[in-house]
């Protein structure tokens, strides 16, 4: 979504009502192109007192509190539907022959307000815990998880047994390079600072609160270390949904999410909008993979002051816009977006009409270190700096290399020469680099020869590396085992 046009106005209540009315597993108008197979799950806790079914056979029942809505995948999996609102503690066990259905908007808790010391009277907290290997699906665009302020999600898989959020179509065996937008995605709202404020209020301020896509979630506050839970070893496949023009659900939407939240080893694959979008907040992420986003891989706005270390972002051949869309649209300079991105490998889309790999506008600052930009698209640039306020915010690159036909976009407001001057102000940058990436994202000889920046100087979250890019060499396997569709021959 373009930063200067996005007004975070919302999913209409009437649309939510339509989704909620479809309690039999969500909307059924899901296109199912392509071929593929959904990997089998492990055994684990049976829940609900059932006996383990034989391999390939659906469980006989569902855990207490979840609706039994029949079977899917040719009768091999029992579909157990989540309640519309989760209050108290709900644990989704890894049960043999079981998959969990997301129907309509599934709220984790009720909005408890911006102040953790004075939560809204009567509002109940929800805690959703998901065991390793669990699979969840939505059937249509209005099926999604919505974690409210003051509630938490704990989805912690393992490298060999990730948690998978996906679509019913994928559960039924469909995949494909251009399969997108099969269900809504994940929305997490927190109480960390955002830059959208009432008139006369300067952020950060507890009164700086906004709504996401028309009122689905309130988010924001003034608790930088707010904790919305943990996401570890998680795949989010085929999400995203355009409710109205320029109003979309993303793979994962982080709304004022605080730095107490853990996000580590998470992949978003083939979102119909952005892979991940950050609306303010301070959340920091490590070991992130974004593949096949149909819009931007990473989109930032509303004063996001968090960051990412170790990021592989690769767009599809037939889809995608920008890798980074970084904005501070409509915000005050006192809390402009200032992301920190370290050890990243960004591979642009080859399609006609794709955007530049990194676009910074409307007053965005930030630090970008140990990065590799690659695009074979002759019409796109590696870096596009827009608006004088962005130049004034002085974004900085260090140990970043550009392997594009066009290095800097030449615009009327900020020329290519001005963007190049910003880039040249950093250390060990190379605007005329020839990449030698193996498999499209693993460093080769030329990447290994680049002098890295000491990322640990950026804060305690970041670690020093002796290399640029996301993947040091063939022996660096942090991305293996828990991702899909990244290595050659791998599908989702």
Short mmCIF file of C-alpha atoms in Angstrom, two decimals:
data_model
loop_
_atom_site.label_atom_id
_atom_site.label_comp_id
_atom_site.label_asym_id
_atom_site.label_seq_id
_atom_site.Cartn_x
_atom_site.Cartn_y
_atom_site.Cartn_z
CA UNK A 1 0.00 0.00 0.00
CA UNK A 2 1.46 3.37 -0.91
CA UNK A 3 2.56 5.23 2.23
CA UNK A 4 1.24 8.65 1.28
CA UNK A 5 -2.22 7.33 0.45
CA UNK A 6 -2.81 4.91 3.25
CA UNK A 7 -5.29 6.12 5.82
CA UNK A 8 -5.80 3.42 8.39
CA UNK A 9 -9.59 3.60 8.23
CA UNK A 10 -11.17 0.08 8.28
CA UNK A 11 -12.87 -3.22 7.88
CA UNK A 12 -16.51 -2.19 7.93
CA UNK A 13 -18.59 -3.69 10.70
CA UNK A 14 -21.01 -4.97 8.11
CA UNK A 15 -18.22 -6.94 6.43
CA UNK A 16 -17.24 -8.44 9.76
CA UNK A 17 -20.86 -9.39 10.30
CA UNK A 18 -20.91 -11.17 6.97
CA UNK A 19 -17.81 -13.10 7.97
CA UNK A 20 -19.24 -14.02 11.36
CA UNK A 21 -22.41 -15.26 9.75
CA UNK A 22 -20.33 -17.82 7.86
CA UNK A 23 -19.67 -20.05 10.87
CA UNK A 24 -19.27 -23.24 8.91
CA UNK A 25 -15.58 -22.61 8.25
CA UNK A 26 -15.56 -19.20 6.58
CA UNK A 27 -16.28 -18.14 3.03
CA UNK A 28 -16.26 -20.86 0.37
CA UNK A 29 -15.43 -18.80 -2.73
CA UNK A 30 -11.73 -19.68 -2.64
CA UNK A 31 -9.89 -20.13 -5.93
CA UNK A 32 -7.70 -23.21 -5.96
CA UNK A 33 -5.15 -22.99 -8.78
CA UNK A 34 -1.92 -24.92 -8.81
CA UNK A 35 -0.87 -28.21 -7.31
CA UNK A 36 0.90 -29.18 -4.14
CA UNK A 37 0.64 -31.09 -0.93
CA UNK A 38 0.24 -30.01 2.66
CA UNK A 39 2.79 -31.76 4.88
CA UNK A 40 1.46 -34.16 7.50
CA UNK A 41 1.50 -33.08 11.13
CA UNK A 42 3.00 -34.93 14.04
CA UNK A 43 1.13 -36.68 16.81
CA UNK A 44 1.35 -34.90 20.13
CA UNK A 45 -1.29 -34.12 22.72
CA UNK A 46 -4.65 -35.55 21.78
CA UNK A 47 -6.76 -33.07 23.72
CA UNK A 48 -10.44 -33.67 24.34
CA UNK A 49 -9.80 -37.20 25.56
CA UNK A 50 -9.82 -38.75 22.08
CA UNK A 51 -7.73 -41.73 21.01
CA UNK A 52 -5.03 -41.24 18.39
CA UNK A 53 -6.54 -42.18 15.01
CA UNK A 54 -4.53 -44.26 12.54
CA UNK A 55 -2.34 -42.26 10.12
CA UNK A 56 -4.42 -40.54 7.43
CA UNK A 57 -7.63 -40.75 9.45
CA UNK A 58 -9.46 -37.82 11.03
CA UNK A 59 -9.73 -37.52 14.79
CA UNK A 60 -13.13 -38.59 16.10
CA UNK A 61 -13.86 -35.38 17.98
CA UNK A 62 -12.63 -31.91 18.91
CA UNK A 63 -11.19 -30.53 22.15
CA UNK A 64 -13.63 -29.03 24.62
CA UNK A 65 -14.64 -25.49 23.67
CA UNK A 66 -14.04 -25.91 19.93
CA UNK A 67 -16.81 -26.63 17.42
CA UNK A 68 -16.63 -29.84 15.41
CA UNK A 69 -17.40 -28.67 11.86
CA UNK A 70 -16.68 -31.93 10.07
CA UNK A 71 -13.68 -33.06 8.10
CA UNK A 72 -11.46 -31.59 5.40
CA UNK A 73 -8.70 -32.90 3.13
CA UNK A 74 -10.83 -35.76 1.80
CA UNK A 75 -11.92 -36.77 5.25
CA UNK A 76 -8.42 -37.14 6.66
CA UNK A 77 -8.52 -34.22 9.11
CA UNK A 78 -11.06 -33.24 11.76
CA UNK A 79 -11.76 -29.49 11.50
CA UNK A 80 -12.11 -27.91 14.96
CA UNK A 81 -13.33 -24.31 14.82
CA UNK A 82 -12.00 -21.61 17.13
CA UNK A 83 -14.53 -19.50 19.05
CA UNK A 84 -15.18 -15.96 17.82
CA UNK A 85 -13.73 -14.50 21.02
CA UNK A 86 -11.05 -16.16 23.10
CA UNK A 87 -11.01 -15.11 26.73
CA UNK A 88 -8.97 -16.73 29.46
CA UNK A 89 -6.45 -19.34 28.28
CA UNK A 90 -6.94 -21.45 25.17
CA UNK A 91 -4.33 -24.05 24.21
CA UNK A 92 -4.40 -25.56 20.73
CA UNK A 93 -2.77 -28.97 21.11
CA UNK A 94 -0.97 -30.82 18.34
CA UNK A 95 -3.47 -33.66 17.97
CA UNK A 96 -3.25 -36.40 15.39
CA UNK A 97 -5.82 -36.08 12.61
CA UNK A 98 -6.79 -32.53 13.60
CA UNK A 99 -6.63 -29.09 11.99
CA UNK A 100 -7.99 -25.86 13.48
CA UNK A 101 -10.40 -23.61 11.57
CA UNK A 102 -10.46 -19.80 11.72
CA UNK A 103 -13.95 -18.59 10.81
CA UNK A 104 -14.53 -14.86 10.53
CA UNK A 105 -12.65 -12.53 12.85
CA UNK A 106 -11.31 -14.48 15.81
CA UNK A 107 -10.60 -12.02 18.61
CA UNK A 108 -8.01 -12.96 21.19
CA UNK A 109 -9.35 -11.05 24.17
CA UNK A 110 -11.22 -7.76 24.25
CA UNK A 111 -9.54 -4.37 23.90
CA UNK A 112 -8.27 -3.48 27.39
CA UNK A 113 -7.20 0.05 26.52
CA UNK A 114 -3.95 1.96 26.21
CA UNK A 115 -2.98 1.99 29.88
CA UNK A 116 -1.77 -1.35 31.31
CA UNK A 117 -2.11 0.08 34.82
CA UNK A 118 -5.77 0.98 34.30
CA UNK A 119 -7.35 -1.50 31.89
CA UNK A 120 -10.87 -0.91 30.64
CA UNK A 121 -13.34 -2.12 33.26
CA UNK A 122 -14.92 -5.43 32.32
CA UNK A 123 -12.70 -6.06 29.29
CA UNK A 124 -11.36 -9.61 29.40
CA UNK A 125 -7.89 -10.77 28.49
CA UNK A 126 -7.32 -13.67 26.12
CA UNK A 127 -4.21 -15.82 25.82
CA UNK A 128 -3.93 -18.12 22.80
CA UNK A 129 -1.19 -20.77 23.03
CA UNK A 130 -0.40 -22.91 19.99
CA UNK A 131 1.77 -26.01 20.24
CA UNK A 132 4.54 -26.96 17.76
CA UNK A 133 3.26 -28.60 14.59
CA UNK A 134 -0.29 -27.25 14.84
CA UNK A 135 -1.95 -26.21 11.60
CA UNK A 136 -4.69 -23.59 11.33
CA UNK A 137 -6.63 -22.50 8.27
CA UNK A 138 -9.01 -19.83 7.05
CA UNK A 139 -11.37 -20.35 4.12
CA UNK A 140 -11.74 -16.76 2.90
CA UNK A 141 -10.45 -13.23 3.17
CA UNK A 142 -12.44 -12.29 6.27
CA UNK A 143 -11.12 -15.22 8.30
CA UNK A 144 -8.28 -13.94 10.47
CA UNK A 145 -6.74 -13.84 13.95
CA UNK A 146 -7.08 -10.51 15.77
CA UNK A 147 -5.04 -10.15 18.98
CA UNK A 148 -6.38 -7.23 21.01
CA UNK A 149 -4.46 -4.79 23.23
CA UNK A 150 -3.67 -6.37 26.57
CA UNK A 151 -3.95 -9.94 25.25
CA UNK A 152 -1.30 -12.32 23.93
CA UNK A 153 -0.54 -15.05 21.41
CA UNK A 154 2.11 -17.69 22.08
CA UNK A 155 2.72 -19.57 18.82
CA UNK A 156 6.02 -21.36 19.31
CA UNK A 157 6.98 -24.10 16.91
CA UNK A 158 10.39 -25.67 16.34
CA UNK A 159 12.80 -25.82 13.41
CA UNK A 160 11.55 -29.30 12.53
CA UNK A 161 7.93 -28.79 13.53
CA UNK A 162 6.78 -25.24 12.68
CA UNK A 163 3.31 -23.88 13.31
CA UNK A 164 1.51 -23.26 10.01
CA UNK A 165 -1.27 -20.74 9.41
CA UNK A 166 -2.69 -21.28 5.94
CA UNK A 167 -5.80 -21.57 3.78
CA UNK A 168 -8.30 -24.35 3.42
CA UNK A 169 -7.33 -24.53 -0.24
CA UNK A 170 -3.76 -25.27 0.80
CA UNK A 171 -4.96 -27.86 3.34
CA UNK A 172 -6.80 -29.50 0.46
CA UNK A 173 -3.52 -29.82 -1.44
CA UNK A 174 -3.35 -26.65 -3.54
CA UNK A 175 -0.27 -24.45 -3.80
CA UNK A 176 1.55 -22.67 -6.58
CA UNK A 177 3.85 -19.75 -7.27
CA UNK A 178 0.98 -17.31 -7.80
CA UNK A 179 -1.58 -18.56 -5.28
CA UNK A 180 -2.29 -15.58 -2.98
CA UNK A 181 -4.96 -14.02 -0.76
CA UNK A 182 -6.67 -17.20 0.42
CA UNK A 183 -7.52 -15.99 3.93
CA UNK A 184 -7.08 -12.88 6.07
CA UNK A 185 -3.87 -13.25 8.10
CA UNK A 186 -2.82 -12.22 11.61
CA UNK A 187 -3.39 -8.84 13.28
CA UNK A 188 -1.64 -8.01 16.57
CA UNK A 189 -2.47 -4.80 18.46
CA UNK A 190 -0.34 -3.42 21.28
CA UNK A 191 0.17 -0.43 23.55
CA UNK A 192 3.53 0.83 22.29
CA UNK A 193 3.84 4.42 20.98
CA UNK A 194 2.45 5.40 17.59
CA UNK A 195 2.53 8.74 15.80
CA UNK A 196 -1.17 9.14 15.01
CA UNK A 197 -2.41 11.58 17.64
CA UNK A 198 -5.34 13.90 18.39
CA UNK A 199 -4.85 17.53 17.39
CA UNK A 200 -2.49 19.30 19.75
CA UNK A 201 -0.97 16.08 21.13
CA UNK A 202 2.72 15.34 20.58
CA UNK A 203 3.84 11.69 20.47
CA UNK A 204 4.79 9.60 22.29
CA UNK A 205 1.66 9.99 24.37
CA UNK A 206 -0.83 7.57 25.88
CA UNK A 207 -3.60 9.43 24.05
CA UNK A 208 -2.08 8.62 20.66
CA UNK A 209 -4.40 5.81 19.61
CA UNK A 210 -5.64 4.75 16.17
CA UNK A 211 -7.96 2.21 14.58
CA UNK A 212 -6.88 -0.42 12.10
CA UNK A 213 -8.73 -0.67 8.80
CA UNK A 214 -11.90 1.04 9.98
CA UNK A 215 -12.30 0.02 13.60
CA UNK A 216 -11.43 -3.66 13.92
CA UNK A 217 -8.70 -2.94 16.48
CA UNK A 218 -7.65 0.03 18.53
CA UNK A 219 -3.90 0.25 19.00
CA UNK A 220 -1.27 2.48 20.54
CA UNK A 221 -0.39 3.98 23.90
CA UNK A 222 2.88 4.81 25.60
CA UNK A 223 4.29 1.44 26.75
CA UNK A 224 7.39 0.81 24.59
CA UNK A 225 8.12 -2.59 26.17
CA UNK A 226 4.55 -3.88 25.83
CA UNK A 227 4.38 -7.65 25.40
CA UNK A 228 1.89 -9.21 22.94
CA UNK A 229 3.39 -12.70 23.20
CA UNK A 230 5.78 -14.79 21.12
CA UNK A 231 5.90 -16.01 17.52
CA UNK A 232 8.66 -18.54 16.88
CA UNK A 233 9.09 -20.96 13.97
CA UNK A 234 5.86 -19.94 12.28
CA UNK A 235 4.73 -19.97 8.65
CA UNK A 236 1.89 -17.76 7.41
CA UNK A 237 0.92 -18.98 3.95
CA UNK A 238 -1.31 -17.35 1.29
CA UNK A 239 -2.82 -14.59 3.48
CA UNK A 240 -4.00 -11.06 2.72
CA UNK A 241 -7.31 -9.56 1.68
CA UNK A 242 -8.36 -6.25 0.15
CA UNK A 243 -11.50 -5.13 1.92
CA UNK A 244 -11.77 -1.95 -0.16
CA UNK A 245 -9.24 -0.12 -2.37
CA UNK A 246 -6.17 0.69 -0.25
CA UNK A 247 -7.67 -1.08 2.78
CA UNK A 248 -6.12 -4.47 3.25
CA UNK A 249 -5.24 -7.20 5.67
CA UNK A 250 -1.57 -8.18 5.42
CA UNK A 251 0.24 -11.41 6.21
CA UNK A 252 0.99 -10.09 9.70
CA UNK A 253 -0.04 -6.58 10.77
CA UNK A 254 1.86 -5.25 13.80
CA UNK A 255 -0.16 -2.40 15.35
CA UNK A 256 1.68 -0.49 18.06
CA UNK A 257 3.37 -3.74 19.12
CA UNK A 258 6.00 -3.37 21.84
CA UNK A 259 9.56 -4.61 22.23
CA UNK A 260 8.53 -7.14 24.89
CA UNK A 261 7.01 -9.17 22.06
CA UNK A 262 9.24 -11.90 20.58
CA UNK A 263 9.16 -12.52 16.82
CA UNK A 264 11.86 -14.96 15.69
CA UNK A 265 12.01 -17.40 12.76
CA UNK A 266 8.79 -16.33 11.05
CA UNK A 267 7.90 -16.60 7.36
CA UNK A 268 5.09 -14.98 5.40
CA UNK A 269 4.53 -16.58 2.01
CA UNK A 270 2.50 -15.19 -0.90
CA UNK A 271 0.47 -12.50 0.83
CA UNK A 272 -1.91 -10.70 -1.50
CA UNK A 273 -0.86 -7.42 0.15
CA UNK A 274 2.23 -6.75 2.27
CA UNK A 275 4.15 -9.56 3.90
CA UNK A 276 4.47 -7.66 7.18
CA UNK A 277 3.31 -4.14 7.93
CA UNK A 278 4.28 -2.11 10.99
CA UNK A 279 2.03 0.68 12.26
CA UNK A 280 4.18 2.38 14.88
CA UNK A 281 5.44 0.44 17.87
CA UNK A 282 8.86 -0.83 18.88
CA UNK A 283 8.79 -4.56 18.14
CA UNK A 284 12.09 -6.11 17.00
CA UNK A 285 12.37 -9.25 14.88
CA UNK A 286 15.06 -11.78 13.98
CA UNK A 287 15.36 -14.46 11.30
CA UNK A 288 12.51 -13.34 9.05
CA UNK A 289 11.61 -14.66 5.59
CA UNK A 290 9.15 -12.89 3.29
CA UNK A 291 8.48 -14.66 0.00
CA UNK A 292 6.11 -13.79 -2.83
CA UNK A 293 4.29 -10.75 -1.39
CA UNK A 294 2.01 -9.24 -4.01
CA UNK A 295 2.60 -5.72 -2.69
CA UNK A 296 5.51 -4.83 -0.39
CA UNK A 297 7.58 -7.35 1.53
CA UNK A 298 8.01 -4.97 4.49
CA UNK A 299 5.84 -1.86 4.94
CA UNK A 300 6.45 0.64 7.78
CA UNK A 301 4.46 3.64 8.97
CA UNK A 302 3.19 5.65 11.95
CA UNK A 303 6.51 5.99 13.72
CA UNK A 304 7.84 2.41 13.84
CA UNK A 305 11.03 2.50 15.93
CA UNK A 306 11.71 -1.25 15.92
CA UNK A 307 13.91 -3.30 13.63
CA UNK A 308 14.87 -6.58 12.01
CA UNK A 309 18.12 -8.54 11.89
CA UNK A 310 18.56 -11.39 9.41
CA UNK A 311 15.93 -10.86 6.74
CA UNK A 312 15.44 -12.66 3.45
CA UNK A 313 12.87 -10.81 1.35
CA UNK A 314 12.25 -12.20 -2.12
CA UNK A 315 9.41 -11.18 -4.40
CA UNK A 316 7.65 -13.28 -7.00
CA UNK A 317 8.51 -13.25 -10.67
CA UNK A 318 4.89 -12.48 -11.59
CA UNK A 319 3.90 -10.24 -8.68
CA UNK A 320 5.09 -7.82 -6.06
CA UNK A 321 5.84 -4.15 -5.79
CA UNK A 322 8.57 -2.99 -3.40
CA UNK A 323 10.71 -4.89 -0.93
CA UNK A 324 10.68 -1.97 1.53
CA UNK A 325 7.94 0.69 1.56
CA UNK A 326 8.93 3.01 4.42
CA UNK A 327 6.69 5.92 5.33
CA UNK A 328 5.81 8.38 8.05
CA UNK A 329 2.67 9.66 6.35
CA UNK A 330 0.79 12.31 8.30
CA UNK A 331 2.89 12.02 11.45
CA UNK A 332 4.87 14.48 13.51
CA UNK A 333 8.65 14.59 13.30
CA UNK A 334 8.88 13.93 17.04
CA UNK A 335 8.03 10.27 16.31
CA UNK A 336 8.85 9.67 12.67
CA UNK A 337 9.40 6.12 11.42
CA UNK A 338 12.99 5.16 12.15
CA UNK A 339 13.47 1.43 11.50
CA UNK A 340 16.76 -0.42 11.95
CA UNK A 341 17.36 -3.21 9.43
CA UNK A 342 20.56 -5.29 9.66
CA UNK A 343 21.84 -8.25 7.63
CA UNK A 344 19.24 -8.31 4.92
CA UNK A 345 19.09 -9.71 1.41
CA UNK A 346 16.42 -8.04 -0.72
CA UNK A 347 15.52 -9.52 -4.13
CA UNK A 348 13.12 -7.49 -6.26
CA UNK A 349 10.38 -8.56 -8.64
CA UNK A 350 11.05 -8.96 -12.33
CA UNK A 351 7.53 -8.09 -13.40
CA UNK A 352 6.71 -5.08 -15.54
CA UNK A 353 5.43 -2.27 -13.32
CA UNK A 354 7.16 -3.41 -10.12
CA UNK A 355 8.31 -0.68 -7.76
CA UNK A 356 11.82 0.19 -6.63
CA UNK A 357 13.36 -2.09 -4.02
CA UNK A 358 13.54 0.44 -1.17
CA UNK A 359 11.31 3.51 -1.07
CA UNK A 360 11.61 6.00 1.80
CA UNK A 361 9.19 8.91 2.01
CA UNK A 362 7.36 11.45 4.18
CA UNK A 363 10.07 11.94 6.77
CA UNK A 364 11.33 8.40 7.30
CA UNK A 365 14.78 8.03 8.85
CA UNK A 366 16.47 4.81 9.95
CA UNK A 367 19.63 2.71 9.81
CA UNK A 368 20.24 0.09 7.15
CA UNK A 369 23.39 -1.98 7.55
CA UNK A 370 24.99 -5.12 6.09
CA UNK A 371 22.53 -5.28 3.21
CA UNK A 372 22.43 -6.73 -0.29
CA UNK A 373 19.97 -5.33 -2.85
CA UNK A 374 19.47 -7.34 -6.06
CA UNK A 375 17.23 -6.74 -9.05
CA UNK A 376 17.45 -7.89 -12.65
CA UNK A 377 14.54 -5.61 -13.58
CA UNK A 378 15.90 -2.87 -15.84
CA UNK A 379 13.01 -0.52 -14.98
CA UNK A 380 13.39 -0.53 -11.19
CA UNK A 381 15.93 1.17 -8.95
CA UNK A 382 17.56 -0.12 -5.81
CA UNK A 383 16.78 3.01 -3.74
CA UNK A 384 14.15 5.74 -4.11
CA UNK A 385 14.18 8.64 -1.64
CA UNK A 386 11.08 10.86 -1.78
CA UNK A 387 10.21 14.20 -0.12
CA UNK A 388 12.50 16.79 1.44
CA UNK A 389 11.41 15.69 4.92
CA UNK A 390 13.00 12.31 4.28
CA UNK A 391 16.30 13.91 3.29
CA UNK A 392 16.11 15.97 6.49
CA UNK A 393 15.52 12.78 8.54
CA UNK A 394 18.91 11.55 7.21
CA UNK A 395 18.43 7.81 6.73
CA UNK A 396 21.83 6.11 6.71
CA UNK A 397 23.27 3.04 5.01
CA UNK A 398 26.48 1.25 6.06
CA UNK A 399 28.03 -1.80 4.38
CA UNK A 400 25.19 -1.98 1.87
CA UNK A 401 25.71 -3.07 -1.74
CA UNK A 402 23.48 -2.40 -4.74
CA UNK A 403 23.20 -4.83 -7.65
CA UNK A 404 20.56 -3.17 -9.83
CA UNK A 405 20.39 -1.75 -13.34
CA UNK A 406 19.37 1.59 -11.79
CA UNK A 407 20.91 2.45 -8.42
CA UNK A 408 18.96 5.59 -7.41
CA UNK A 409 15.58 6.83 -8.63
CA UNK A 410 15.71 10.30 -10.10
CA UNK A 411 12.57 12.18 -8.99
CA UNK A 412 11.54 15.79 -9.18
CA UNK A 413 11.40 16.22 -5.39
CA UNK A 414 14.57 14.26 -4.52
CA UNK A 415 16.98 13.67 -7.37
CA UNK A 416 19.04 10.57 -7.88
CA UNK A 417 22.15 12.61 -7.07
CA UNK A 418 20.66 13.66 -3.72
CA UNK A 419 19.76 10.05 -2.89
CA UNK A 420 23.25 8.95 -3.88
CA UNK A 421 24.77 11.60 -1.60
CA UNK A 422 22.78 10.21 1.34
CA UNK A 423 23.98 6.70 0.48
CA UNK A 424 27.58 7.86 0.12
CA UNK A 425 27.54 9.40 3.60
CA UNK A 426 27.68 5.90 5.07
CA UNK A 427 30.69 3.59 5.28
CA UNK A 428 31.72 0.69 3.02
CA UNK A 429 28.76 1.09 0.66
CA UNK A 430 29.03 -0.01 -2.96
CA UNK A 431 26.47 1.33 -5.49
CA UNK A 432 27.93 -0.70 -8.38
CA UNK A 433 28.09 -4.22 -7.03
CA UNK A 434 27.96 -7.50 -8.92
CA UNK A 435 26.17 -10.09 -6.85
CA UNK A 436 27.29 -13.72 -6.70
CA UNK A 437 24.40 -15.04 -4.62
CA UNK A 438 23.92 -18.80 -4.73
CA UNK A 439 20.35 -20.03 -4.95
CA UNK A 440 19.23 -16.42 -5.08
CA UNK A 441 20.00 -15.47 -1.45
CA UNK A 442 23.11 -17.26 -0.10
CA UNK A 443 26.30 -15.18 -0.12
CA UNK A 444 28.98 -15.94 -2.68
CA UNK A 445 32.54 -14.73 -3.13
CA UNK A 446 31.70 -11.07 -3.85
CA UNK A 447 29.41 -10.76 -0.85
CA UNK A 448 32.04 -12.40 1.39
CA UNK A 449 34.54 -9.72 0.36
CA UNK A 450 32.43 -6.81 1.65
CA UNK A 451 33.54 -5.24 4.93
CA UNK A 452 30.65 -5.61 7.41
CA UNK A 453 29.33 -3.02 9.83
CA UNK A 454 29.31 -3.88 13.55
CA UNK A 455 25.55 -4.18 14.08
CA UNK A 456 25.96 -4.59 17.84
CA UNK A 457 26.61 -0.85 18.04
CA UNK A 458 22.97 -0.27 17.06
CA UNK A 459 21.64 -1.68 20.35
CA UNK A 460 21.61 -4.75 22.54
CA UNK A 461 19.15 -6.57 20.26
CA UNK A 462 21.62 -6.69 17.36
CA UNK A 463 24.62 -9.02 17.14
CA UNK A 464 27.90 -8.45 15.35
CA UNK A 465 28.54 -10.49 12.22
CA UNK A 466 31.56 -10.93 9.97
CA UNK A 467 29.43 -10.75 6.83
CA UNK A 468 26.78 -8.70 5.04
CA UNK A 469 23.46 -10.07 3.85
CA UNK A 470 21.12 -12.50 5.57
CA UNK A 471 22.90 -15.80 4.90
CA UNK A 472 26.68 -15.97 5.36
CA UNK A 473 27.36 -19.02 3.15
CA UNK A 474 26.16 -22.55 2.45
CA UNK A 475 26.93 -23.59 6.04
CA UNK A 476 24.60 -20.91 7.43
CA UNK A 477 21.34 -22.85 7.77
CA UNK A 478 19.12 -20.70 10.02
CA UNK A 479 16.44 -20.62 7.31
CA UNK A 480 16.32 -24.36 6.67
CA UNK A 481 13.74 -26.86 7.89
CA UNK A 482 10.98 -24.48 8.98
CA UNK A 483 10.45 -22.48 5.75
CA UNK A 484 8.82 -23.39 2.46
CA UNK A 485 9.11 -22.18 -1.12
CA UNK A 486 12.54 -20.63 -0.56
CA UNK A 487 15.09 -23.22 -1.64
CA UNK A 488 15.03 -24.47 -5.21
CA UNK A 489 12.45 -27.22 -5.57
CA UNK A 490 10.69 -26.38 -2.32
CA UNK A 491 6.98 -25.58 -2.43
CA UNK A 492 4.38 -24.55 0.11
#
